[in-house]
XYZ file of C-alpha atoms in Angstrom:
384
model
C 0.027 0.261 0.288
C 1.329 3.721 -0.833
C 0.489 7.141 0.032
C -1.615 7.999 3.257
C -5.377 8.990 3.077
C -6.305 12.210 4.484
C -6.132 13.064 8.186
C -9.351 14.172 9.194
C -9.926 16.958 12.267
C -12.199 18.275 14.098
C -12.321 21.992 14.661
C -13.853 23.863 17.287
C -15.488 27.225 16.051
C -15.873 29.739 19.394
C -18.799 31.280 18.580
C -22.322 31.821 20.608
C -25.014 29.309 19.509
C -28.754 30.229 20.650
C -27.836 28.324 24.067
C -24.679 29.991 24.390
C -22.183 27.100 23.658
C -19.823 26.794 21.036
C -20.200 25.392 17.479
C -18.020 21.900 16.461
C -17.068 21.422 13.351
C -16.357 18.076 12.117
C -13.073 17.015 10.478
C -10.780 19.356 8.182
C -9.056 16.557 5.984
C -6.055 16.869 4.059
C -5.878 13.900 1.538
C -2.746 12.105 -0.626
C -3.189 9.101 -3.084
C -4.332 5.974 -1.368
C -3.956 2.332 -2.933
C -5.045 -0.823 -1.960
C -2.074 -3.431 -1.952
C -1.780 -5.360 -5.017
C -4.309 -8.201 -5.955
C -3.210 -11.452 -6.668
C -3.847 -12.561 -10.634
C -6.695 -14.449 -9.939
C -8.969 -11.656 -8.395
C -8.925 -10.060 -12.077
C -12.366 -11.542 -12.108
C -13.697 -9.205 -9.793
C -15.879 -6.246 -11.425
C -14.967 -2.767 -11.576
C -17.657 -0.414 -10.829
C -17.974 3.240 -12.131
C -18.069 5.764 -9.348
C -20.723 8.092 -9.973
C -22.285 8.554 -6.119
C -19.465 9.848 -4.134
C -19.036 12.644 -6.607
C -22.421 13.271 -6.598
C -22.429 13.433 -2.741
C -19.485 16.003 -2.956
C -21.415 18.639 -5.304
C -24.567 17.881 -2.862
C -22.356 19.001 -0.277
C -21.063 22.174 -2.364
C -25.003 23.151 -3.469
C -25.754 22.780 0.438
C -22.908 25.163 1.252
C -23.749 27.688 -1.121
C -27.646 27.559 -0.038
C -26.195 28.041 3.535
C -24.617 30.811 2.698
C -26.869 32.355 1.198
C -29.793 31.536 4.167
C -27.065 33.193 5.896
C -27.013 36.742 4.109
C -24.168 38.277 6.278
C -24.444 41.882 5.170
C -28.308 41.971 6.641
C -27.395 40.002 9.845
C -24.106 41.122 11.149
C -22.077 44.131 11.849
C -19.241 43.557 9.827
C -18.513 40.515 6.667
C -15.486 39.405 4.744
C -15.803 39.273 1.228
C -18.223 41.571 1.126
C -17.844 41.854 -2.792
C -20.072 38.602 -2.279
C -23.135 40.697 -1.654
C -25.109 37.860 0.743
C -23.149 35.156 0.059
C -20.097 37.028 2.000
C -18.577 35.427 5.280
C -18.675 36.092 9.240
C -15.495 37.682 10.636
C -12.530 35.566 11.358
C -13.217 36.040 14.950
C -16.504 34.522 14.669
C -15.715 32.195 12.043
C -11.921 31.388 11.180
C -13.153 28.886 8.355
C -14.719 31.535 6.058
C -18.535 30.102 6.448
C -21.996 30.905 7.931
C -22.700 32.128 11.944
C -23.551 29.293 13.701
C -27.060 30.519 14.282
C -27.616 29.727 10.236
C -26.168 26.385 11.062
C -28.268 25.576 13.628
C -31.237 26.544 11.415
C -29.946 24.521 8.584
C -29.689 21.121 10.623
C -26.512 21.168 12.407
C -26.799 18.446 15.137
C -28.161 20.039 18.482
C -28.605 17.715 21.459
C -31.018 19.681 23.165
C -33.282 19.582 20.561
C -32.653 16.053 19.522
C -33.991 15.005 22.783
C -36.289 18.039 23.658
C -37.923 18.452 20.706
C -37.783 14.996 18.263
C -35.605 16.612 15.836
C -33.681 13.330 15.683
C -33.393 13.785 11.361
C -30.457 16.095 12.587
C -28.411 12.908 13.468
C -28.028 12.892 9.884
C -28.299 16.412 8.267
C -25.224 17.345 10.129
C -23.356 15.325 7.665
C -24.622 17.543 4.897
C -23.368 20.803 6.461
C -20.015 22.752 7.055
C -18.630 25.506 8.738
C -16.814 27.062 6.119
C -14.520 27.175 2.824
C -11.498 25.286 4.180
C -13.693 22.916 5.945
C -15.596 22.186 2.765
C -13.293 21.705 0.276
C -10.501 19.787 2.912
C -13.055 17.245 3.750
C -14.511 16.715 0.222
C -10.922 16.112 -1.166
C -10.599 13.461 1.386
C -14.318 11.631 0.677
C -12.804 11.807 -3.225
C -9.862 10.557 -2.113
C -11.152 7.399 -0.398
C -14.980 7.254 -1.386
C -14.001 6.622 -5.099
C -11.466 3.982 -4.870
C -13.695 2.270 -2.768
C -16.931 2.892 -4.752
C -14.765 1.341 -7.703
C -14.279 -1.547 -5.954
C -17.558 -2.523 -4.421
C -20.186 -0.397 -6.194
C -22.359 2.691 -5.079
C -25.010 0.872 -2.758
C -22.324 -0.916 -0.425
C -20.189 2.387 -0.273
C -23.269 4.733 -0.234
C -24.769 2.482 2.531
C -20.750 2.459 4.654
C -20.802 6.176 4.315
C -24.301 7.500 5.408
C -24.544 4.460 8.566
C -21.094 5.550 9.786
C -21.740 9.325 9.431
C -25.056 8.342 11.842
C -22.290 6.513 13.674
C -20.142 9.312 14.123
C -23.258 11.761 14.854
C -24.444 9.261 17.570
C -21.434 8.884 19.671
C -20.707 12.367 19.477
C -24.321 13.801 21.070
C -23.579 11.116 23.670
C -20.563 12.596 25.090
C -20.555 16.210 23.793
C -23.742 18.103 24.395
C -23.531 21.800 24.641
C -22.532 22.170 21.286
C -23.854 22.038 17.805
C -21.738 19.972 14.953
C -21.853 20.024 11.425
C -19.797 17.949 9.248
C -18.745 14.827 7.505
C -16.398 13.500 10.090
C -18.247 10.346 10.670
C -18.516 9.121 7.124
C -15.104 10.009 6.500
C -13.568 8.026 9.298
C -15.924 5.404 8.504
C -14.729 5.036 5.093
C -11.163 4.456 6.625
C -12.697 1.826 9.130
C -13.856 -0.099 6.208
C -10.785 -0.285 4.117
C -9.169 -1.732 7.689
C -11.755 -4.377 7.910
C -11.872 -4.842 4.454
C -8.062 -5.729 4.259
C -8.866 -8.203 7.153
C -11.649 -9.983 6.031
C -10.002 -10.168 2.568
C -6.863 -11.537 3.967
C -6.002 -14.534 1.537
C -6.425 -12.493 -1.577
C -3.571 -9.694 -1.054
C -0.185 -9.750 -1.418
C 1.917 -7.768 1.014
C -0.583 -8.412 3.621
C 1.750 -7.294 6.525
C 3.243 -4.175 5.380
C -0.247 -2.936 3.889
C -1.737 -3.327 7.757
C 0.853 -2.034 9.326
C 0.706 1.170 7.382
C -2.728 1.419 7.352
C -2.704 1.380 11.221
C -0.366 3.344 11.527
C -2.509 6.153 9.617
C -5.483 5.684 11.778
C -3.720 6.118 15.151
C -2.174 9.340 13.982
C -5.465 10.593 13.161
C -7.120 9.755 15.953
C -4.071 10.823 18.495
C -4.868 14.136 16.521
C -8.147 13.824 18.163
C -6.798 14.511 21.835
C -5.600 17.985 21.267
C -8.198 20.657 22.412
C -11.149 22.098 20.061
C -10.923 18.434 18.704
C -14.147 16.195 18.974
C -12.693 13.108 18.716
C -16.049 10.606 19.471
C -16.978 11.844 16.157
C -13.904 10.353 14.972
C -14.127 7.035 16.798
C -17.458 6.637 16.151
C -17.647 6.843 12.483
C -14.343 4.752 12.383
C -16.104 1.953 14.755
C -19.249 1.626 12.582
C -17.263 1.718 9.474
C -15.016 -1.024 10.452
C -18.021 -3.107 11.575
C -19.898 -2.562 8.429
C -16.680 -3.310 6.628
C -16.844 -7.144 7.479
C -20.446 -7.321 6.670
C -20.454 -5.261 3.234
C -17.071 -5.749 2.070
C -16.482 -9.422 2.106
C -15.322 -10.611 -1.096
C -15.213 -14.819 -1.917
C -11.847 -16.328 -1.323
C -9.582 -16.938 -4.437
C -9.974 -20.642 -4.976
C -13.689 -20.350 -5.145
C -13.188 -17.262 -7.919
C -10.482 -19.516 -9.712
C -13.420 -22.525 -9.923
C -16.089 -20.350 -10.739
C -14.256 -18.960 -13.728
C -12.826 -22.435 -14.960
C -13.066 -24.148 -18.135
C -16.218 -26.147 -18.525
C -14.071 -29.581 -18.764
C -12.476 -28.184 -15.382
C -13.247 -30.922 -12.666
C -11.680 -29.933 -9.017
C -11.049 -32.825 -6.550
C -12.876 -30.887 -3.927
C -15.160 -27.524 -4.532
C -14.202 -24.667 -2.492
C -16.578 -23.118 -0.263
C -17.253 -18.990 -1.157
C -15.970 -17.790 2.177
C -13.676 -18.771 4.431
C -14.995 -19.981 8.283
C -13.066 -16.693 9.732
C -14.969 -14.249 7.274
C -18.663 -15.955 8.378
C -17.834 -15.398 12.108
C -16.839 -11.818 11.229
C -19.784 -10.809 9.466
C -21.796 -12.335 12.507
C -20.070 -10.828 14.716
C -20.086 -7.758 13.506
C -23.444 -7.411 12.389
C -24.668 -8.018 15.986
C -22.465 -5.587 17.803
C -23.187 -3.214 15.143
C -27.032 -3.164 15.380
C -26.977 -3.655 19.367
C -24.626 -0.803 19.545
C -26.420 1.629 17.541
C -30.006 0.786 18.933
C -28.640 0.967 22.516
C -26.796 4.358 21.932
C -29.991 6.056 19.963
C -32.476 4.982 22.677
C -29.736 6.121 25.513
C -29.717 9.561 23.626
C -33.494 9.951 23.258
C -33.923 9.482 26.993
C -31.502 12.375 27.528
C -28.608 10.355 28.975
C -24.804 12.041 29.395
C -22.830 9.569 28.482
C -20.241 11.270 30.853
C -21.946 10.230 33.871
C -21.464 6.885 33.071
C -18.061 7.574 32.168
C -15.708 9.620 34.002
C -12.448 9.069 32.015
C -14.050 8.920 28.651
C -13.583 12.818 28.149
C -9.865 11.981 27.806
C -10.511 10.297 24.304
C -11.398 13.742 22.962
C -8.804 16.335 25.083
C -6.172 15.467 27.273
C -5.027 18.267 29.374
C -1.274 19.819 29.628
C 0.249 22.479 30.855
C 0.284 24.011 27.220
C -3.406 23.852 26.931
C -6.554 23.607 28.664
C -9.583 21.488 27.757
C -12.076 23.808 29.142
C -14.037 25.826 27.050
C -16.505 28.386 28.557
C -19.075 29.559 26.460
C -19.911 33.089 25.526
C -22.679 34.728 27.537
C -23.558 38.278 27.247
C -26.044 40.687 28.626
C -27.856 43.817 26.386
C -29.854 46.238 26.897
C -31.718 48.926 24.072
C -32.096 52.566 24.738
C -32.550 53.962 21.491
C -29.824 53.554 19.186
C -27.568 52.737 21.754
C -26.716 49.022 22.555
C -25.190 47.960 25.838
C -23.161 44.675 25.681
C -21.789 43.233 28.834
C -19.980 39.718 28.596
C -20.848 37.733 31.675
C -17.912 35.268 31.531
C -15.125 38.450 31.687
C -17.132 41.249 32.672
C -16.128 43.638 29.548
C -18.766 46.102 28.451
C -19.049 48.181 25.646
C -21.357 50.716 23.983
C -22.387 50.447 20.031
C -24.864 52.798 18.353
C -27.090 50.512 16.045
C -30.890 50.697 15.293
C -32.616 47.538 15.617
C -29.693 45.014 15.763
C -30.657 41.198 14.699
C -30.073 38.412 17.292
C -27.363 37.510 14.695
C -25.351 40.962 15.030
C -25.919 41.030 19.172
C -24.143 37.283 18.946
C -21.421 38.353 16.642
C -21.010 41.459 19.076
C -20.759 39.223 22.195
C -18.349 36.839 20.722
C -16.038 39.844 19.772
C -16.274 41.151 23.539
C -15.680 38.090 24.940
C -12.636 36.559 22.969
């Protein structure tokens, strides 16, 4: 195996949500070419698919970002904007969103993952819609590049149905685990799906072990890549739970969706008509069948239990006092504690007085009928 798959990162945006929390976005990924291990000659009988679904997902994500920026309408709802020549497609200020994108209120309106709304307002659809939203241009471009590099290769090998399901279910699994552990922020991005594709690559290599050459080198390379990706998640402002949830879901799905017939069975199937084997080969090896059954059971039970727990309002941190270290490990260089920006404001004529509750900073602005988004932006800048 040569090249490295993308290194996804979760990045927190320190901006106000309607609940006063921060916005969390799913990974920003950089990508390099990915190749599977060289296949043995007999595997040439496997069908190669034309990849169209993954590119379609990318187009859909780009379209959703354009719609989100249109709804955001920065000139109308904010005090200042970046690239104002773009009109209503201009970006929020860097202090509010350093990734060149919309406000957290817009993301929340468009379907970002908001645990309080999922639990108390029965908006479970947010576990899926958040996968199609991105916090900024940089976030969108890097994520889409990662999905293209990994996803197209997998779709060519296994077809659009299996890889489409792998993408969706992994994204859901990442959102689910993130929602169980991080409940004070809204979240957007395709981290679960992206890590799910990476997890599927690993389980595909394991379950189809007998048909590949240079197995150990390929496995070692892929494991090192995965460990590095997950290790980055212990930095502050990185949601490693979405990484872990998407990866585990994709890893289990790989044993179910990406299983291939063993080499002997393939050769037997494509043998000449006058060929009479001494002993017919089974289609799958025993270990493949065992992994298939175990993975399917663990996956169904895990997702069901997690979803029920979330809808009942369970905070997984209460059941696991040390699990927060999986997402951030405090050191002398940084703290894992993030405080939300809360402000008190009052309007006297065209004079707006804003006070940051956490720092005590006070400032006066002269504005007539400011919108909630404008007050949010001022609060974020005042408390930073």
